[in-house]
Short mmCIF file of C-alpha atoms in Angstrom, two decimals:
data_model
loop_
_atom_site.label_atom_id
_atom_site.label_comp_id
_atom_site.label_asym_id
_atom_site.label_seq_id
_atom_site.Cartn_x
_atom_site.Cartn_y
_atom_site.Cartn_z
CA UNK A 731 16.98 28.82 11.44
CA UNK A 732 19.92 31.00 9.48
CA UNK A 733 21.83 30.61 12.61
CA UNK A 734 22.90 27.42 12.51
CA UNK A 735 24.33 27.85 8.95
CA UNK A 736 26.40 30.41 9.64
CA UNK A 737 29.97 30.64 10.54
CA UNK A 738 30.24 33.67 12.87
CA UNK A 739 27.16 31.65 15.31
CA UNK A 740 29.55 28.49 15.81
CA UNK A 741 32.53 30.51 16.25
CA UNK A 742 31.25 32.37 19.01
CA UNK A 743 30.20 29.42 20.68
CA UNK A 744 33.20 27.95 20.53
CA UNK A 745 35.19 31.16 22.31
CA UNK A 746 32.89 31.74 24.44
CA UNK A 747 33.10 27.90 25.20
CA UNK A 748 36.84 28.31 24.77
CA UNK A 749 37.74 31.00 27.27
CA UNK A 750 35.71 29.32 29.96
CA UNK A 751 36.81 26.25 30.05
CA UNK A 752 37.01 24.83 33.89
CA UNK A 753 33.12 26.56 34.18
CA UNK A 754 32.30 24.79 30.99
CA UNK A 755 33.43 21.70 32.09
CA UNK A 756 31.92 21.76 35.56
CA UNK A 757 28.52 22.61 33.95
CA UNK A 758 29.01 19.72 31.65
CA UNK A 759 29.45 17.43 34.34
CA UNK A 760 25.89 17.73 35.70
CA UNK A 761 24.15 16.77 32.34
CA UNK A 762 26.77 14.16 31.73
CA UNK A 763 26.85 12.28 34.83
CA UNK A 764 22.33 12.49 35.03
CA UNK A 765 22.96 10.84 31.17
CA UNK A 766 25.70 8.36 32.66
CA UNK A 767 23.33 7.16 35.70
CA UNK A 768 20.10 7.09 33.47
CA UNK A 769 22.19 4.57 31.04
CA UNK A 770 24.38 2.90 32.96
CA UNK A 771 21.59 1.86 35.29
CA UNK A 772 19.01 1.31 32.78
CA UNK A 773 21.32 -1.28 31.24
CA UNK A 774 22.10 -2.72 34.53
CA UNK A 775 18.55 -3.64 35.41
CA UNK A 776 17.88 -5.07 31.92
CA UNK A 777 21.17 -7.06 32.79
CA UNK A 778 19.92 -8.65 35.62
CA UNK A 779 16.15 -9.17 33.99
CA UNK A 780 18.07 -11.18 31.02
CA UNK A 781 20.12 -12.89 34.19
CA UNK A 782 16.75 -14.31 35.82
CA UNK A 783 15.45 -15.02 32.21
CA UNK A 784 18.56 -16.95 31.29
CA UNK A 785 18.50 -18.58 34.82
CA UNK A 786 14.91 -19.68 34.40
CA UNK A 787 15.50 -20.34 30.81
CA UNK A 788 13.88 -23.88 29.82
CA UNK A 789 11.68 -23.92 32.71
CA UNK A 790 7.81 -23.18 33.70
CA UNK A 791 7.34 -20.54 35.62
CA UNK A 792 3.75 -20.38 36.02
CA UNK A 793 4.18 -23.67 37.89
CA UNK A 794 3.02 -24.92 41.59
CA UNK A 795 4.58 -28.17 43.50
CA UNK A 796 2.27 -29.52 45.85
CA UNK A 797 2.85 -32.27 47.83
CA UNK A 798 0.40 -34.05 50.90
CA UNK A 799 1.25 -33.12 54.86
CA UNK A 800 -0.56 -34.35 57.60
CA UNK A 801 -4.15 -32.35 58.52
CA UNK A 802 -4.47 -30.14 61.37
CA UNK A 803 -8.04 -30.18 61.98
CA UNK A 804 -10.58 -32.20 62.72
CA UNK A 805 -13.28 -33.31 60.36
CA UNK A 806 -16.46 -35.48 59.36
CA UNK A 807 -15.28 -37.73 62.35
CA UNK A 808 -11.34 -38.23 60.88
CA UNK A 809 -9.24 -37.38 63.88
CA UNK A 810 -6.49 -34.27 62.91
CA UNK A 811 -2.89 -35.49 62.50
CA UNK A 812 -4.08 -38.07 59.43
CA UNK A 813 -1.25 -38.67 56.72
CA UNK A 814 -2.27 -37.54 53.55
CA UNK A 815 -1.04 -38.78 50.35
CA UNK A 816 -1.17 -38.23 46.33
CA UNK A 817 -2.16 -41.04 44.07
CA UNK A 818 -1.85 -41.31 40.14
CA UNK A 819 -5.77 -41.28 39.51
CA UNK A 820 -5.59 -37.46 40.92
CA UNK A 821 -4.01 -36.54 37.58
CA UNK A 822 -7.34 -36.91 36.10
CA UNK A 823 -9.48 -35.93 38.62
CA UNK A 824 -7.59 -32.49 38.98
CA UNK A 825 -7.56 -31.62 35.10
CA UNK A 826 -11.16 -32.36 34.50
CA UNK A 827 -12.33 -30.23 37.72
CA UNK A 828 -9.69 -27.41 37.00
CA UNK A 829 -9.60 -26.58 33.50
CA UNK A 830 -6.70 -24.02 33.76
CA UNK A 831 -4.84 -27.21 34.65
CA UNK A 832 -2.04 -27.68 30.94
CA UNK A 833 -0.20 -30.38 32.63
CA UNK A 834 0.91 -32.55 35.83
CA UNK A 835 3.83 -33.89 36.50
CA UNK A 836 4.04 -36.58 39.04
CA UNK A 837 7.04 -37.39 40.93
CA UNK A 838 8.76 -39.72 43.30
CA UNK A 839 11.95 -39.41 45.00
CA UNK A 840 14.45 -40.60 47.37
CA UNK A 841 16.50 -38.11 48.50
CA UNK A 842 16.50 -34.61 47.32
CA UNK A 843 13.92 -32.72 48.38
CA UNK A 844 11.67 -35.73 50.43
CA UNK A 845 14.27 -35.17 52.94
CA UNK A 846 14.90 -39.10 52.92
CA UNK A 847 18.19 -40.68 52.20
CA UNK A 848 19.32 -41.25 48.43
CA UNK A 849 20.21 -44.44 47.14
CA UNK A 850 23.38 -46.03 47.16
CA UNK A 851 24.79 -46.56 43.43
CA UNK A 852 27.62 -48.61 41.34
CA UNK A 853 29.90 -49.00 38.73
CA UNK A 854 33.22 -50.96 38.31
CA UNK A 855 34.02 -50.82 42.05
CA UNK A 856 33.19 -47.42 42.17
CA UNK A 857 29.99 -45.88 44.79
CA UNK A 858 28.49 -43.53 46.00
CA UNK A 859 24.96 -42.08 47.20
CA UNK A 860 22.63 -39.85 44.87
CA UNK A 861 19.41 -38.60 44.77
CA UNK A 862 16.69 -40.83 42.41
CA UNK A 863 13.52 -39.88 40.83
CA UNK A 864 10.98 -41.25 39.21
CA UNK A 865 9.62 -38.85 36.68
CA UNK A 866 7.62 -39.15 33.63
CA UNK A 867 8.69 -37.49 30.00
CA UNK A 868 6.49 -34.53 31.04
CA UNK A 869 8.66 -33.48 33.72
CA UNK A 870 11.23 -32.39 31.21
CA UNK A 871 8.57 -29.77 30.07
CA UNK A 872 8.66 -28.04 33.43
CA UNK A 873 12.45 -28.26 34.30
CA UNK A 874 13.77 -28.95 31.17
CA UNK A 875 17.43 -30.84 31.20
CA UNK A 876 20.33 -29.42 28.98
CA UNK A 877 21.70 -32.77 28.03
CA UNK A 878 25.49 -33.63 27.05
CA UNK A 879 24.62 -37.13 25.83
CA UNK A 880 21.57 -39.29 24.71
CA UNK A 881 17.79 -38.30 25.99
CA UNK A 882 15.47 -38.06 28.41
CA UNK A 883 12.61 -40.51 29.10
CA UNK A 884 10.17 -40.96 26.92
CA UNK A 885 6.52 -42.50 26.80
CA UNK A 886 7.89 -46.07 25.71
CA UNK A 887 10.02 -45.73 29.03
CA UNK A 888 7.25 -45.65 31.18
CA UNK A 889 5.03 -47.92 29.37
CA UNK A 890 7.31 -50.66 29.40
CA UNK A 891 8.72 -49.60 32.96
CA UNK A 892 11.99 -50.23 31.56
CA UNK A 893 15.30 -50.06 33.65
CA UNK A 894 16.88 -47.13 32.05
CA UNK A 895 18.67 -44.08 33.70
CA UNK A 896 19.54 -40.58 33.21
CA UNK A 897 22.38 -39.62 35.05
CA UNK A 898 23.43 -36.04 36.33
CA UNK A 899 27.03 -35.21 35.43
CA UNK A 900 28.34 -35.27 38.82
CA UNK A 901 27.10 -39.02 38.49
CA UNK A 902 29.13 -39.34 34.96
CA UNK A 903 32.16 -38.15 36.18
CA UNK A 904 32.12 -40.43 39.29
CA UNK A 905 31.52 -43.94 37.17
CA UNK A 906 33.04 -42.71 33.81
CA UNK A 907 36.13 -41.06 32.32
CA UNK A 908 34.76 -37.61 31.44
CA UNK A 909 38.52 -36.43 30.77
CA UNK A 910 38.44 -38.65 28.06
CA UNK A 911 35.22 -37.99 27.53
CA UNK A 912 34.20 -41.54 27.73
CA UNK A 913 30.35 -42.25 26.08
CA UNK A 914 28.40 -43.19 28.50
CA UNK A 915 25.33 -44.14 26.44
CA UNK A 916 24.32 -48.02 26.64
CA UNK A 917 26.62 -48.23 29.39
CA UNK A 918 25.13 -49.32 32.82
CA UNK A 919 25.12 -48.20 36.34
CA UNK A 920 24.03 -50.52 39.63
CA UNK A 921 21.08 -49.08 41.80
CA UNK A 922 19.54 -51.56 44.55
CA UNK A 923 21.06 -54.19 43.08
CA UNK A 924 19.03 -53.97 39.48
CA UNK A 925 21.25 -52.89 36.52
CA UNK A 926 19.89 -49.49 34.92
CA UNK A 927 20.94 -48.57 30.85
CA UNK A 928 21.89 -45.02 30.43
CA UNK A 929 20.40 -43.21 28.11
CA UNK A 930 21.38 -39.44 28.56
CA UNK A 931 23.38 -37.49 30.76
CA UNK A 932 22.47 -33.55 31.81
CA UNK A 933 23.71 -30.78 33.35
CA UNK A 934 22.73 -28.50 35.52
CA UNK A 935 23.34 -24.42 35.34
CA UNK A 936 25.06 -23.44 38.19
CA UNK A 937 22.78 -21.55 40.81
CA UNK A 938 19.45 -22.42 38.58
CA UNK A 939 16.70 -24.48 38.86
CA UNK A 940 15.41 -26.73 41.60
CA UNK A 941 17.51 -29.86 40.64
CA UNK A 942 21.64 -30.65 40.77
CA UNK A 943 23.68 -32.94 38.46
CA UNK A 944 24.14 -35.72 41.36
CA UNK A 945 20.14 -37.01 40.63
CA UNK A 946 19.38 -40.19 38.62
CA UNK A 947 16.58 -40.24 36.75
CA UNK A 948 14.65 -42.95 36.41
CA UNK A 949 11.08 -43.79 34.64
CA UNK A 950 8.11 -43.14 37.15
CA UNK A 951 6.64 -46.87 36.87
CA UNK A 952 9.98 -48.83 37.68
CA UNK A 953 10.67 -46.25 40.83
CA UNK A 954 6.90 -47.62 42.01
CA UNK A 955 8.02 -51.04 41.21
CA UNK A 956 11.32 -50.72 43.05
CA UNK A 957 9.97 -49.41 46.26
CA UNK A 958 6.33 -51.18 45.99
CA UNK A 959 4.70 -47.54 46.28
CA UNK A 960 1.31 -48.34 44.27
CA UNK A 961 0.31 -45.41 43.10
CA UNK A 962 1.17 -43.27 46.16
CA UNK A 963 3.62 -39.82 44.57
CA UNK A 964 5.38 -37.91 46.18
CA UNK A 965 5.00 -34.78 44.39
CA UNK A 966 2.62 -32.81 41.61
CA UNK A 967 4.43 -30.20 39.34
CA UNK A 968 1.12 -28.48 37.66
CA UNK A 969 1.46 -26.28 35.04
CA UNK A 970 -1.39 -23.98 34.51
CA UNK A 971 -2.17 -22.63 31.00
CA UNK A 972 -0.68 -18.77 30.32
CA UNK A 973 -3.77 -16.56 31.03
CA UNK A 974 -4.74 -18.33 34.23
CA UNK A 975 -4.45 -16.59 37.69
CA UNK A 976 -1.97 -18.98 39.45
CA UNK A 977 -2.90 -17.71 42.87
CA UNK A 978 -6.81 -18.93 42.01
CA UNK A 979 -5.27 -22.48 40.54
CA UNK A 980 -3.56 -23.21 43.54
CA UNK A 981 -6.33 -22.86 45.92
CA UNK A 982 -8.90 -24.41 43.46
CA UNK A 983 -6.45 -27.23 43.59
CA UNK A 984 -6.11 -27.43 47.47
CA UNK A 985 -9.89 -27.28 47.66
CA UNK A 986 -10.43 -30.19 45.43
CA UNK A 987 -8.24 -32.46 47.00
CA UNK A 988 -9.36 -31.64 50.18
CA UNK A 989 -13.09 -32.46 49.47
CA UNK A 990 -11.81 -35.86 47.57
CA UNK A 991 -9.85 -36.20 51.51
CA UNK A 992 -12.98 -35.33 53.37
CA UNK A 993 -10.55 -32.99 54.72
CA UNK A 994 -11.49 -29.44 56.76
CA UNK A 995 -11.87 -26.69 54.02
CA UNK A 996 -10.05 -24.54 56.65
CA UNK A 997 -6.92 -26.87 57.08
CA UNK A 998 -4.19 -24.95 56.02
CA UNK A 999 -1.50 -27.56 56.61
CA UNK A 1000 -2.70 -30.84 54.86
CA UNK A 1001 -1.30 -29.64 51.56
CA UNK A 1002 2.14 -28.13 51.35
CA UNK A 1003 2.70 -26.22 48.05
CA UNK A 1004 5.32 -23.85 46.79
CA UNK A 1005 3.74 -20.93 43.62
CA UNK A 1006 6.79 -20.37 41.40
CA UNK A 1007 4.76 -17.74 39.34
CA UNK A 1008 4.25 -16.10 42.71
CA UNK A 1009 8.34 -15.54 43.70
CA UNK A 1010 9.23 -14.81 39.73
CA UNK A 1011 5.99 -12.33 39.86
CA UNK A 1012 7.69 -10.69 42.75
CA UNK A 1013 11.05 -11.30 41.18
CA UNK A 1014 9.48 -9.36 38.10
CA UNK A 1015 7.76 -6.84 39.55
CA UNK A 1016 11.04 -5.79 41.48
CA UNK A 1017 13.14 -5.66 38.17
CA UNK A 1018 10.32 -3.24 36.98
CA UNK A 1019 10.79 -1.16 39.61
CA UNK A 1020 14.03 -1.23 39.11
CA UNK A 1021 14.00 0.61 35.92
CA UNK A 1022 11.40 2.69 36.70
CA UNK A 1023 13.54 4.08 39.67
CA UNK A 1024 16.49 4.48 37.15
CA UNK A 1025 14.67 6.27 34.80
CA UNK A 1026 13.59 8.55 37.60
CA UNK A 1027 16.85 9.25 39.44
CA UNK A 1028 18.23 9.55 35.65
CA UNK A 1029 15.50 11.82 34.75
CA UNK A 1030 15.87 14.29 38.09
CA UNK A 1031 19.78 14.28 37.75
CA UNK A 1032 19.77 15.10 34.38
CA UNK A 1033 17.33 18.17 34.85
CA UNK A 1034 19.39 19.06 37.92
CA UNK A 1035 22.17 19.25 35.35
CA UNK A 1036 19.79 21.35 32.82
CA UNK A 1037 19.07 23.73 35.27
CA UNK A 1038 23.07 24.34 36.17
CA UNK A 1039 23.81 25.35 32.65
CA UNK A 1040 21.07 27.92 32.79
CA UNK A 1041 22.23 29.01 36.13
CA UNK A 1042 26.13 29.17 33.95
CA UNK A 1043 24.93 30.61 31.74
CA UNK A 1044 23.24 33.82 33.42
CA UNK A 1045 26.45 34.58 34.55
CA UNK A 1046 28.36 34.44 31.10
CA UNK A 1047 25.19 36.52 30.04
CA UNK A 1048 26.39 39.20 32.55
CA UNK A 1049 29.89 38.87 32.25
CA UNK A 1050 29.22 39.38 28.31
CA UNK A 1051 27.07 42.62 28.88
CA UNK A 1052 29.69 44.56 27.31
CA UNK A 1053 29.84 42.36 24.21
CA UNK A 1054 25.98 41.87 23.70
CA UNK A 1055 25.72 45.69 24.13
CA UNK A 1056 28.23 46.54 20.90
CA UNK A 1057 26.09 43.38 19.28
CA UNK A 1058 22.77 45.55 19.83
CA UNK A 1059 24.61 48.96 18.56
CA UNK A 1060 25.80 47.25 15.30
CA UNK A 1061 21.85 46.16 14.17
CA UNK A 1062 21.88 42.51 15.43
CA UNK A 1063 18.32 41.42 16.21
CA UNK A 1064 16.76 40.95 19.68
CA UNK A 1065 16.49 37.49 18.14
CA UNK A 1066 19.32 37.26 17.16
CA UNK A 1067 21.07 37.60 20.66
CA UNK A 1068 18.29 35.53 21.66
CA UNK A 1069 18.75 32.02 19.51
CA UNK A 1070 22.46 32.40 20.17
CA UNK A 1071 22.82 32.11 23.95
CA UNK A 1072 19.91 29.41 23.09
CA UNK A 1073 21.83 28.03 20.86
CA UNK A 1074 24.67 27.52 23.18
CA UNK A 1075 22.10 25.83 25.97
CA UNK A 1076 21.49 23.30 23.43
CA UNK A 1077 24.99 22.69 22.45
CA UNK A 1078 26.28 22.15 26.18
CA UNK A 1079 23.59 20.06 26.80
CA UNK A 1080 23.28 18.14 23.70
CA UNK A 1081 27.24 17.34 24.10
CA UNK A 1082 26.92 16.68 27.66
CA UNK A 1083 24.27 14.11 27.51
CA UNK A 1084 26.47 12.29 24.30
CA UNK A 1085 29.69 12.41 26.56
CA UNK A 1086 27.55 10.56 29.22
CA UNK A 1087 25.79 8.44 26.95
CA UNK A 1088 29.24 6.80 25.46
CA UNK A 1089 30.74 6.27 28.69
CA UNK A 1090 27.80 4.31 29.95
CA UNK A 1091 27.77 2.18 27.22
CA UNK A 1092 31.31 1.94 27.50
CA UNK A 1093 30.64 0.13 31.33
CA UNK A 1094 27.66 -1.54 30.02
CA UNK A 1095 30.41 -3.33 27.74
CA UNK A 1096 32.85 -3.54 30.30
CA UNK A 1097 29.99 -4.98 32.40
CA UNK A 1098 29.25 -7.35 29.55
CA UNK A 1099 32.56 -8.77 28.92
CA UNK A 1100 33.01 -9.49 32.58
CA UNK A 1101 29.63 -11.58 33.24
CA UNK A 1102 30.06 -13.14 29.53
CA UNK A 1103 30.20 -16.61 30.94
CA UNK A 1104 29.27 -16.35 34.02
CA UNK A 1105 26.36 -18.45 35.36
CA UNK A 1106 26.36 -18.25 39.18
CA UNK A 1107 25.52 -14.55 39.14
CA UNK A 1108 22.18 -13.70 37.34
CA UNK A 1109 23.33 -10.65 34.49
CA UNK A 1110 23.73 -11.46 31.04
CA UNK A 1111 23.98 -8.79 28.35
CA UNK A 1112 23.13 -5.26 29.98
CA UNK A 1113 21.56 -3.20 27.09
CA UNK A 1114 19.76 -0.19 27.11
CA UNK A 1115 16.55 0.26 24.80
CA UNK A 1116 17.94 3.20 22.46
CA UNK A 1117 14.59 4.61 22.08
CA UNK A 1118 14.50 5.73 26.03
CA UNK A 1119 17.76 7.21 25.36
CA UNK A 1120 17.19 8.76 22.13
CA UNK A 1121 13.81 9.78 24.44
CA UNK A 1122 15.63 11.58 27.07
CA UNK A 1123 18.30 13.16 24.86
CA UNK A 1124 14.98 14.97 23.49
CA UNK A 1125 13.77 15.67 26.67
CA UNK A 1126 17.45 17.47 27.78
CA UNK A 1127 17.11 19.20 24.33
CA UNK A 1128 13.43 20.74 25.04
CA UNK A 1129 14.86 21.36 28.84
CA UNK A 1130 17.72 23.22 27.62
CA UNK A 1131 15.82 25.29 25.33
CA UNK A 1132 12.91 26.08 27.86
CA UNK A 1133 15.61 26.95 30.46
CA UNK A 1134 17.68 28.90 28.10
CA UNK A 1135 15.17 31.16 27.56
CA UNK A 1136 15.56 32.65 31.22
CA UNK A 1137 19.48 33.66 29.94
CA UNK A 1138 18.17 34.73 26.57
CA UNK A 1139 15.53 36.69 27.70
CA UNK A 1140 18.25 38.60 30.13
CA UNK A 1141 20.46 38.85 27.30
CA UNK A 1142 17.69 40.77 25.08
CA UNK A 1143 16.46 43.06 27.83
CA UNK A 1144 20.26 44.49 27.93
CA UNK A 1145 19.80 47.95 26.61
CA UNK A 1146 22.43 48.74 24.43
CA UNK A 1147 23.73 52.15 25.65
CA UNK A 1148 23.79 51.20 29.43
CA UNK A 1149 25.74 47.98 27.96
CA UNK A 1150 28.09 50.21 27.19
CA UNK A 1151 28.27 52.22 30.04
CA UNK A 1152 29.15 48.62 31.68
CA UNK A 1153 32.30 48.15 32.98
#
């Protein structure tokens, strides 16, 4: 350990560093760029995991929509091609069969994604079409709204099947001055002729979620008033609790409404549904692998790079035979010779992998500063974890000592009278 205190050891590194430069750098390069890739990359894929977080931010991802189709099979004497429909009293039924049932969220719409046309609304002369849906204060749990004024609807809402509205801000900026920033709040819009309060207005990240900011909101038991639907819904948004396999939930949920239907347990089409947790799973699982590529390719070019300064350094090792020789016929220590051309490995490498590691997270900032407010592309703050890094600049030390010893060991087998002889 003497070495690295003394002066002579770092000044010979640095000449022999010195008087090669262009092989020096070149060498460098290797280590440097494996270092550059592993961060760079690393951060980049942790970018675009906080992206889809950010993007799915507010909303429940373990969550299936399921909506009634027509069946395709025959069954207990029903013909096939028999509408099927949701009702209210399904809530129930579904959460006390299924217990990995949290919550449902019922739904009706017009427009959006029924495929039927929205409804034409009003204000002060202005109009214009938008989607409407009835929801109920649980439907904020799933997609939740970022809202610019008021709230959403609430229990009393619903109870009271009160004609209040919250508007998208599309809507807003249609019937209201939003240069001016004009409060909309108490204010009221026209829809099919009935006169709707506005309590709230939201907004809608751009490129997220499963809604857009041109959709009135309206509570769940005035939409069924409106449009005399009973307790026919369009749509169930279940949430299942956190430890529950989604994929089970879903059919469990099919199955259950099927018997309730008397409809074939083999009819695949009665039931349409779409498994968020599903996609995100797969969405997941392809960010993971991901990083676990990175770390690979990082990992491989980085020992490529390892293995180029031992390949360098066999050839200083001969082109130095001379100088090791006069070493050895002065007294200095096999180990001596030994810990030095070691100890150059591990300064090469060691300064390599730094070089790399501050020009990565000189992109990653570059990289950060450029997608800072961005919300239609999914990467928000690229970081690396500093314990992988701080991991592989380890590993490149242990590397460059392990593959320094094939140099070193050359270096100590030089005898030191045919050294000499060397010219």
């Amino acid at each position: 350990m003497n070495i690295l205190f003394k002066k002579d050891t770092w000044q010979e590194i640095y000449y022999s560093l010195k008087n090669n430069k262009l092989r020096t750098f070149l060498t460098m390069i290797g280590v440097g760029w494996g270092m550059f890739l592993y961060v760079t990359l690393l951060g980049a894929a942790k970018g675009m995991e906080n992206g889809f977080d950010k993007l799915f931010s507010g909303f429940a991802t373990n969550s299936i929509f399921l909506w009634a189709q027509n069946t395709s099979i025959p069954y207990e004497g029903f013909p096939k091609g028999r509408n099927l429909h949701l009702n209210l009293p399904d809530i129930e039924m579904l959460k006390n069969k299924i217990p990995e049932i949290d919550y449902i969220s019922p739904q009706n719409a017009r427009g959006s994604f029924t495929g039927t046309p929205g409804e034409l609304m009003s204000r002060n002369g202005k109009s214009a079409t938008y989607s409407l849906t009835g929801d109920y204060p649980v439907g904020n749990k799933i997609s939740e709204k970022k809202l610019i004024f008021g709230r959403y609807i609430n229990d009393a809402d619903v109870s009271g099947n009160k004609n209040v509205a919250v508007i998208g801000e599309e809507v807003y900026n249609n019937f209201f001055d939003s240069k001016k920033k004009e409060n909309p709040l108490g204010k009221s819009i026209n829809i099919k002729g009935i006169f709707f309060n506005i309590v709230g207005v939201f907004r809608v990240k751009k490129g997220g979620g499963f809604e857009n900011d041109r959709t009135v909101f309206i509570p769940l038991s005035t939409y069924t008033k409106m449009y005399n639907a009973g307790d026919e819904i369009d749509m169930f948004a279940i949430v299942s609790k956190p430890n529950a396999d989604l994929n089970i939930v879903e059919e469990k949920i099919k199955q259950t409404l099927k018997l309730k239907n008397k409809v074939s347990p083999e009819d695949t089409n009665a039931f349409g549904s779409f498994n968020l947790g599903k996609e995100f799973g797969k969405l997941t699982g392809f960010l993971s692998g991901m990083q676990l590529l990175t770390i690979i390719v990082g990992t491989l070019t980085i020992l490529a790079g390892v293995i180029a300064i031992s390949n360098i350094l066999l050839i200083t090792v001969k082109e130095r035979t001379k100088e090791i020789g006069i070493r050895r016929a002065l007294g200095a220590k096999p180990s001596e010779v030994r810990n030095q051309i070691l100890l150059e490995s591990v300064v090469i490498t060691l300064s390599s992998g730094l070089i790399g590691f501050m020009f990565g997270i000189f992109i990653l900032m570059v990289l950060n500063a450029m997608t800072q407010n961005q919300d239609t592309f999914p990467f928000y703050n690229p970081t690396v974890n500093y314990g992988n890094v701080f991991g592989a600049m380890a590993v490149m030390v242990v590397l460059g000592l392990i593959i320094g010893m094939i140099p070193a060991q050359r270096a100590v087998k030089i005898r030191p009278i045919e050294a000499l002889r060397t010219e």
